[in-house]
Tab-separated table of C-alpha atoms and ligand atoms in Angstrom:
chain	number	residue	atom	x	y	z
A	1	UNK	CA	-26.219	-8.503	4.728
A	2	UNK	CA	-23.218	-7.505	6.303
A	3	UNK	CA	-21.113	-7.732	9.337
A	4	UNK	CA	-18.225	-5.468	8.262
A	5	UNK	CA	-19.816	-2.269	8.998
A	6	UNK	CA	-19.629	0.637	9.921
A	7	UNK	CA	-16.705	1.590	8.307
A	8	UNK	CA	-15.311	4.521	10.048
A	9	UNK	CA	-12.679	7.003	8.794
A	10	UNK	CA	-11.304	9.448	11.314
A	11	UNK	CA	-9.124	12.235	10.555
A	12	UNK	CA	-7.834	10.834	7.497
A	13	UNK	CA	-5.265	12.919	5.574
A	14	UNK	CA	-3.804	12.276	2.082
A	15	UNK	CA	-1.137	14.177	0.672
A	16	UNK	CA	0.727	13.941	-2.409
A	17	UNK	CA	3.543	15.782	-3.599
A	18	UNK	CA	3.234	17.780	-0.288
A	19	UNK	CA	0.006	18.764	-1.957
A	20	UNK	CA	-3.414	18.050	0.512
A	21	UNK	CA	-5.394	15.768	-1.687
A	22	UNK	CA	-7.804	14.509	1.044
A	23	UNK	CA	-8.925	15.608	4.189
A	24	UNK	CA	-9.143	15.252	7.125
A	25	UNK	CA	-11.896	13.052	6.588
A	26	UNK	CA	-14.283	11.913	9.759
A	27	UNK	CA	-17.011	9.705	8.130
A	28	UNK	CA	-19.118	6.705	9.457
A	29	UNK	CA	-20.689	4.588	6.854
A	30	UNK	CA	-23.400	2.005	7.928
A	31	UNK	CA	-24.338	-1.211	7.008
A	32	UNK	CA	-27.075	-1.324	4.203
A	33	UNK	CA	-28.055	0.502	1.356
A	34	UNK	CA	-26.104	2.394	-1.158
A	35	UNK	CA	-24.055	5.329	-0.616
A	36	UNK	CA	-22.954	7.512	-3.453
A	37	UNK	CA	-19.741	9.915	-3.346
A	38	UNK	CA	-20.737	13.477	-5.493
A	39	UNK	CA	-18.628	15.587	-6.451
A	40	UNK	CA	-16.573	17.922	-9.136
A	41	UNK	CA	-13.759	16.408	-10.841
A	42	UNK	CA	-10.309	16.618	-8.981
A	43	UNK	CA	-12.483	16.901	-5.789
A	44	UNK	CA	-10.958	13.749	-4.226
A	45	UNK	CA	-13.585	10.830	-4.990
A	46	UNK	CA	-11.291	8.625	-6.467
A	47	UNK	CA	-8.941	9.246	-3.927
A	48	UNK	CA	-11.306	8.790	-0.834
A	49	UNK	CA	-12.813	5.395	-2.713
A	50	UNK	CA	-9.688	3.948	-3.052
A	51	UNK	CA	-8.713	4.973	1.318
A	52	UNK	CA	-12.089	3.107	1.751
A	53	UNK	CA	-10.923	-0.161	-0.002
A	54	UNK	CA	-7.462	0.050	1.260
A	55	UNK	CA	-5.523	0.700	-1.427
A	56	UNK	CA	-4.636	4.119	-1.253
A	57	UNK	CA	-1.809	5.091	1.202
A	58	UNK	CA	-2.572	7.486	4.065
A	59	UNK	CA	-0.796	10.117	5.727
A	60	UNK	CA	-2.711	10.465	8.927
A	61	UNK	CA	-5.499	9.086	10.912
A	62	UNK	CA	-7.285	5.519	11.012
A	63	UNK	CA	-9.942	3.581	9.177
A	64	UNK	CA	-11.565	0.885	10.505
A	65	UNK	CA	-13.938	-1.990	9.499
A	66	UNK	CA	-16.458	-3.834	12.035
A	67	UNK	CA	-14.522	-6.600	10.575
A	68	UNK	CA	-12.420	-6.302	8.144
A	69	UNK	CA	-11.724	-8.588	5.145
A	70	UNK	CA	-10.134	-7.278	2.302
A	71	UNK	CA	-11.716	-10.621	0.422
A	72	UNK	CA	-14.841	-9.583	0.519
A	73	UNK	CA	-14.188	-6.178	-0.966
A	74	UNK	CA	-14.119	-5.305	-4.590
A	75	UNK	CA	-13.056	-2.384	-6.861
A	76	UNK	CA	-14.427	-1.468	-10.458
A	77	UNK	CA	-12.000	0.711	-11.499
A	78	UNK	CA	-13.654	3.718	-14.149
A	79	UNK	CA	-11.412	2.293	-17.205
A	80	UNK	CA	-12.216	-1.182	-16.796
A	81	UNK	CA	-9.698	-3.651	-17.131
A	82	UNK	CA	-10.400	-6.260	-19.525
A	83	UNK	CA	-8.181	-9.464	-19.797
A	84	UNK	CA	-6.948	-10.182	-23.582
A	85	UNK	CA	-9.275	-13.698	-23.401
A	86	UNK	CA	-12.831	-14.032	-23.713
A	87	UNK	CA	-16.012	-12.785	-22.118
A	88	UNK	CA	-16.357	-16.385	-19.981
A	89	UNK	CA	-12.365	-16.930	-19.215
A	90	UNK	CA	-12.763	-13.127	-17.638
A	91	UNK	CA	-15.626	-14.006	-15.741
A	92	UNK	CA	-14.272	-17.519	-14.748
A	93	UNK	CA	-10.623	-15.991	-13.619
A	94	UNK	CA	-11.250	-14.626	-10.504
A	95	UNK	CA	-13.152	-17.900	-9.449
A	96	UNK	CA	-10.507	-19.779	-10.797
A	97	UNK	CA	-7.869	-18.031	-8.491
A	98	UNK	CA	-9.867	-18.581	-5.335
A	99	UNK	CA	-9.518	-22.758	-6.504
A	100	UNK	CA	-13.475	-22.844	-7.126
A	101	UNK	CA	-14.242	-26.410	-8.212
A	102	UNK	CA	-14.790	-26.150	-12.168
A	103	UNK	CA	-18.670	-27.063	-12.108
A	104	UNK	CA	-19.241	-23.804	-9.677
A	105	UNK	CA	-17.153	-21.703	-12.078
A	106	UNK	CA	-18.977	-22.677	-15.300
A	107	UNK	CA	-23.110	-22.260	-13.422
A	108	UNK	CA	-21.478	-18.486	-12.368
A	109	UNK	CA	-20.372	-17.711	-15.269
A	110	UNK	CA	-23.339	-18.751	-17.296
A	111	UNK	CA	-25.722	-17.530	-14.925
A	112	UNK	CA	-23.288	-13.977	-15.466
A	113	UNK	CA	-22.880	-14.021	-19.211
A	114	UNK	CA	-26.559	-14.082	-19.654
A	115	UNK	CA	-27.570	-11.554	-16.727
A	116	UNK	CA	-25.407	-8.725	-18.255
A	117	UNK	CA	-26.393	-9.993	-21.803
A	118	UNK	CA	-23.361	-11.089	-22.889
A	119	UNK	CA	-24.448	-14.332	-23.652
A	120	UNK	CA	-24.077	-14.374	-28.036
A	121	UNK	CA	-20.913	-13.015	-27.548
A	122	UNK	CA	-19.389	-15.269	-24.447
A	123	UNK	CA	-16.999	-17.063	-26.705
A	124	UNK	CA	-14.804	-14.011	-28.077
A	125	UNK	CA	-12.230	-11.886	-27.128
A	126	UNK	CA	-12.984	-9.067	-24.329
A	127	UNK	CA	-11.171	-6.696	-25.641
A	128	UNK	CA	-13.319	-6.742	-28.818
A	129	UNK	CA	-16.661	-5.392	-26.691
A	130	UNK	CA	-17.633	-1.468	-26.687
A	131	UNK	CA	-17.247	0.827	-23.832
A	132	UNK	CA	-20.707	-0.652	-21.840
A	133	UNK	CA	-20.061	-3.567	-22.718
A	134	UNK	CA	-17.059	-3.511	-21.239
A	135	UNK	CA	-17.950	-1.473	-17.732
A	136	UNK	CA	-20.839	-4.514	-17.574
A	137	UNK	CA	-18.225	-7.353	-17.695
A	138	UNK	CA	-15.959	-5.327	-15.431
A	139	UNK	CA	-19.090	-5.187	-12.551
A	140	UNK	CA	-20.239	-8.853	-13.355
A	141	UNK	CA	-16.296	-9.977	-12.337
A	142	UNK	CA	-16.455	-8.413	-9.582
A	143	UNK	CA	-20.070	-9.563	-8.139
A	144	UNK	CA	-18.982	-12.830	-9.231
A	145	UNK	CA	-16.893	-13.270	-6.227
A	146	UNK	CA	-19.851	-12.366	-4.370
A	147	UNK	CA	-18.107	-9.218	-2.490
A	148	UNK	CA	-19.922	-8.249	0.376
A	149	UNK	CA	-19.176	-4.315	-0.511
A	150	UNK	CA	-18.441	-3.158	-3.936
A	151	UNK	CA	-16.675	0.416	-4.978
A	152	UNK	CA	-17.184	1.697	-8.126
A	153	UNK	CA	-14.989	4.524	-9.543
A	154	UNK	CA	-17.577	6.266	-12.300
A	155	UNK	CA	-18.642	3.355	-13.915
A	156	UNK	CA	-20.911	5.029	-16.025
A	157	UNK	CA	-18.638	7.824	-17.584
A	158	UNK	CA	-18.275	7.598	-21.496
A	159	UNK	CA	-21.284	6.169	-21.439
A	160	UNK	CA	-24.861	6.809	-23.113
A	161	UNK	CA	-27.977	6.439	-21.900
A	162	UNK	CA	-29.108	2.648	-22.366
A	163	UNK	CA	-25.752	1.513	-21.234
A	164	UNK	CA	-26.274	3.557	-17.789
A	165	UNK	CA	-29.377	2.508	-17.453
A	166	UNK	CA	-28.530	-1.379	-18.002
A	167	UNK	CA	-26.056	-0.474	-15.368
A	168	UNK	CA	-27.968	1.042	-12.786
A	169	UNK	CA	-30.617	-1.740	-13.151
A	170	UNK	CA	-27.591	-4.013	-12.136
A	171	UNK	CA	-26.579	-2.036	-9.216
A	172	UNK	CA	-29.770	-1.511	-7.948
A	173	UNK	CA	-30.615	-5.212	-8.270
A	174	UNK	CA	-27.386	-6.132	-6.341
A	175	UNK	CA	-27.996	-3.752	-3.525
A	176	UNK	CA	-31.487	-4.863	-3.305
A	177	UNK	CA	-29.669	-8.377	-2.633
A	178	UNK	CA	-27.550	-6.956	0.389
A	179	UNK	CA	-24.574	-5.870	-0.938
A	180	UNK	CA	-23.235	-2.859	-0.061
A	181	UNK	CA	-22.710	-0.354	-2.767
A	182	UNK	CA	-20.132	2.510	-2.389
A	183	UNK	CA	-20.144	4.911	-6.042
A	184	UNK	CA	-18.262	7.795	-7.079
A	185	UNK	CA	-20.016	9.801	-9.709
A	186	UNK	CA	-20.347	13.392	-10.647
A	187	UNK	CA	-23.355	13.007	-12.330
A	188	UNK	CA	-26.322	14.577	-10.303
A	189	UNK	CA	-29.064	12.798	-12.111
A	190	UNK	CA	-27.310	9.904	-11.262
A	191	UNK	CA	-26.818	10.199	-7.360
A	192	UNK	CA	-30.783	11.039	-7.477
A	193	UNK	CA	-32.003	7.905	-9.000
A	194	UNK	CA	-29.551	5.471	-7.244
A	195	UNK	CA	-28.251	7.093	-3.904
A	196	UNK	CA	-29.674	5.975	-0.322
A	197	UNK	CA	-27.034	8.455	1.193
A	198	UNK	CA	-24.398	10.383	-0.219
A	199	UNK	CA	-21.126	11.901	0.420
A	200	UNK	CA	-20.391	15.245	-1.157
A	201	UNK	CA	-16.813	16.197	-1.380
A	202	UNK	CA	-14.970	19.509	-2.757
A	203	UNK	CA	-11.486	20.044	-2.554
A	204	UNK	CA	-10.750	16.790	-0.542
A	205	UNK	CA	-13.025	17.635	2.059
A	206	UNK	CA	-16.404	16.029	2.640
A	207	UNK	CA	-18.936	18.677	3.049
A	208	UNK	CA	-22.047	16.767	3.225
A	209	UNK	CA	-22.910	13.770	3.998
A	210	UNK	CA	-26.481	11.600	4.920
A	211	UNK	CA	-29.620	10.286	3.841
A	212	UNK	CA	-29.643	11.877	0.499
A	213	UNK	CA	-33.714	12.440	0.446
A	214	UNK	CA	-32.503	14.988	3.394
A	215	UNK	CA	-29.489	16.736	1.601
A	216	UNK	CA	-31.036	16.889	-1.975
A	217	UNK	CA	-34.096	18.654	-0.517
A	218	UNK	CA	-32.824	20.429	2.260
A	219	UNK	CA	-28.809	20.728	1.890
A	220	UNK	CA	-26.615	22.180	4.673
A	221	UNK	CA	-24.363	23.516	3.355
A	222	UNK	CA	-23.911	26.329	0.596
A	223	UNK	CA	-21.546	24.531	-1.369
A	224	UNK	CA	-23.956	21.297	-2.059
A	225	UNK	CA	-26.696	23.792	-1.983
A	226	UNK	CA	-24.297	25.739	-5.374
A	227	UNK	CA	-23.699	21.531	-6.663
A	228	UNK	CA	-27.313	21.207	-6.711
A	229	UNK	CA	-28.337	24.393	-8.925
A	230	UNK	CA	-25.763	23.469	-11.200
A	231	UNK	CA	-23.352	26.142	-10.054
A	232	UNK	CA	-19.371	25.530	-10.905
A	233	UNK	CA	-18.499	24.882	-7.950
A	234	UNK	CA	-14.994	26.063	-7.545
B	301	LIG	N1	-0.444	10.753	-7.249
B	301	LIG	C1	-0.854	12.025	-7.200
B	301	LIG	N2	0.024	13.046	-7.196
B	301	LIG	C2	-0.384	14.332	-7.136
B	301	LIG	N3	-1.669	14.709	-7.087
B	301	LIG	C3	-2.576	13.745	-7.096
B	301	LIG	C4	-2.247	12.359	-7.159
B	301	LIG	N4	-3.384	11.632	-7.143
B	301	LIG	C5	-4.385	12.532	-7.081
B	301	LIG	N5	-3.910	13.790	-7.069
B	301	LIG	C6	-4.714	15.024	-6.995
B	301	LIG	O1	-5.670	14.834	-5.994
B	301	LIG	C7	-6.877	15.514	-6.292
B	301	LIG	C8	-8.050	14.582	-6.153
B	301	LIG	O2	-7.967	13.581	-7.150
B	301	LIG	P1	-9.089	12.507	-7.363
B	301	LIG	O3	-8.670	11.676	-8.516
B	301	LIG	O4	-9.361	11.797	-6.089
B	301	LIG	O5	-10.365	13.393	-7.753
B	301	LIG	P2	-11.753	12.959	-8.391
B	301	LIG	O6	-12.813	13.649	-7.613
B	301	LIG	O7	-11.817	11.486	-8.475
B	301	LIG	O8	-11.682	13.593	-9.855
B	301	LIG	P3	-12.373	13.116	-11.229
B	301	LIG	O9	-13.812	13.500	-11.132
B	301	LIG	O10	-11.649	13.895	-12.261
B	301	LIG	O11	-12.178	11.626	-11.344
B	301	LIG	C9	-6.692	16.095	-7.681
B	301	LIG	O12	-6.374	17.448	-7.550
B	301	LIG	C10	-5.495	15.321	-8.235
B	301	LIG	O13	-4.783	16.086	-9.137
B	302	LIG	MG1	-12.014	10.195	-10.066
């Protein structure tokens, strides 16, 4: 569990290009559980993921942690990012960099190889594994640092359906554990098997948000309410 929370984003404006992109945003998220962010492409998920973890500038307003710690965050990007090394030596690097005594690094990454199944392949190149293969080695990097909230961009797009489901075993196993998941995803099946709450956004602007048992059966507002029958939502 986690101290860091709520996160709290209050009037938050992004623009690019003199274009809005995002906002303004007011949005409390609390400690537990997993929240996921629905919503068309180009509707600003990426962009408000990437405010919450810091990395995105902003053009107005303020976000604020509990307590913030920028080490205890992590990011899985929706093209992963594999290292041109093997399956262990990418699981090992971030340890590595945070001067984890070698012992440590080789129990994680053993106990990580074999809990995303990796394990007959540990010993050759990354960049050699298919697309779910990949997005699992991407997550187990970043869980190996033991983040205390973890943002995923999508990490199931491109995939099929045993690779999603491998992955949302994972992700419901590590929230089970206490760590706080934060997903973007425009895939509605999705967001009903994994979300505690979500966060619906069109056109930069959140339009929904809460318990998502609440807003999948009984949605505010009319644009959700179109999301949910399948509408294009324009
Ligand atoms: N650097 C940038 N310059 C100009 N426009 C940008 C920039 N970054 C994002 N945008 C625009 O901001 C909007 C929101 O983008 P964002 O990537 O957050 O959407 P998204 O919901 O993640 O979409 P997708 O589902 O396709 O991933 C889009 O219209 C995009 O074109
Ligand atoms: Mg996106």
């Amino acid at each position: 569990m986690t101290d860091m929370f709520p996160l709290t984003l209050e009037q938050v404006i992004v623009r690019r290009q003199r274009k809005l992109v995002l906002g303004p945003v007011d949005l409390t998220l609390d400690q537990s559980g997993l929240t996921i962010i629905l919503g068309p492409n180009g509707s600003g998920k990426t962009t408000l993921l990437r405010v919450m973890h810091g990395i995105e500038r902003i053009n107005a307003g303020t976000i604020s942690w509990a307590v913030d710690d920028p080490a205890k965050h992590a990011f899985v990007f929706q093209s992963p990012i594999v290292l041109r090394r093997t399956v262990s030596e990418n699981l090992a690097y971030p340890l590595r960099l945070l001067k984890t005594p070698p012992q440590n690094v080789r129990a994680a990454v053993h106990h990580w190889v074999e809990r995303i199944g990796l394990g007959g392949v540990r010993n050759s190149p990354a960049t050699r594994l298919s697309g779910g293969e990949r997005q699992k080695l991407a997550i187990a990097r970043a869980l190996i640092r033991k983040p205390e909230v973890l943002f995923l961009d999508e990490p199931c797009a491109n995939l099929d359906g045993h690779a999603t489901r491998e992955i949302e075993a994972l992700l419901q196993e590590t929230a089970a554990n206490g760590t706080r998941l934060v997903m973007a995803t425009h895939d509605l099946g999705q967001a009903r098997r994994l979300a505690r709450d979500i966060v619906f956004v069109l056109h930069g602007k959140v339009h929904e948000s809460g318990p998502a048992e609440t807003a999948f059966s009984n949605p505010k507002t009319s644009e959700f309410a179109g999301f949910l029958r399948g509408d294009i939502v324009t």
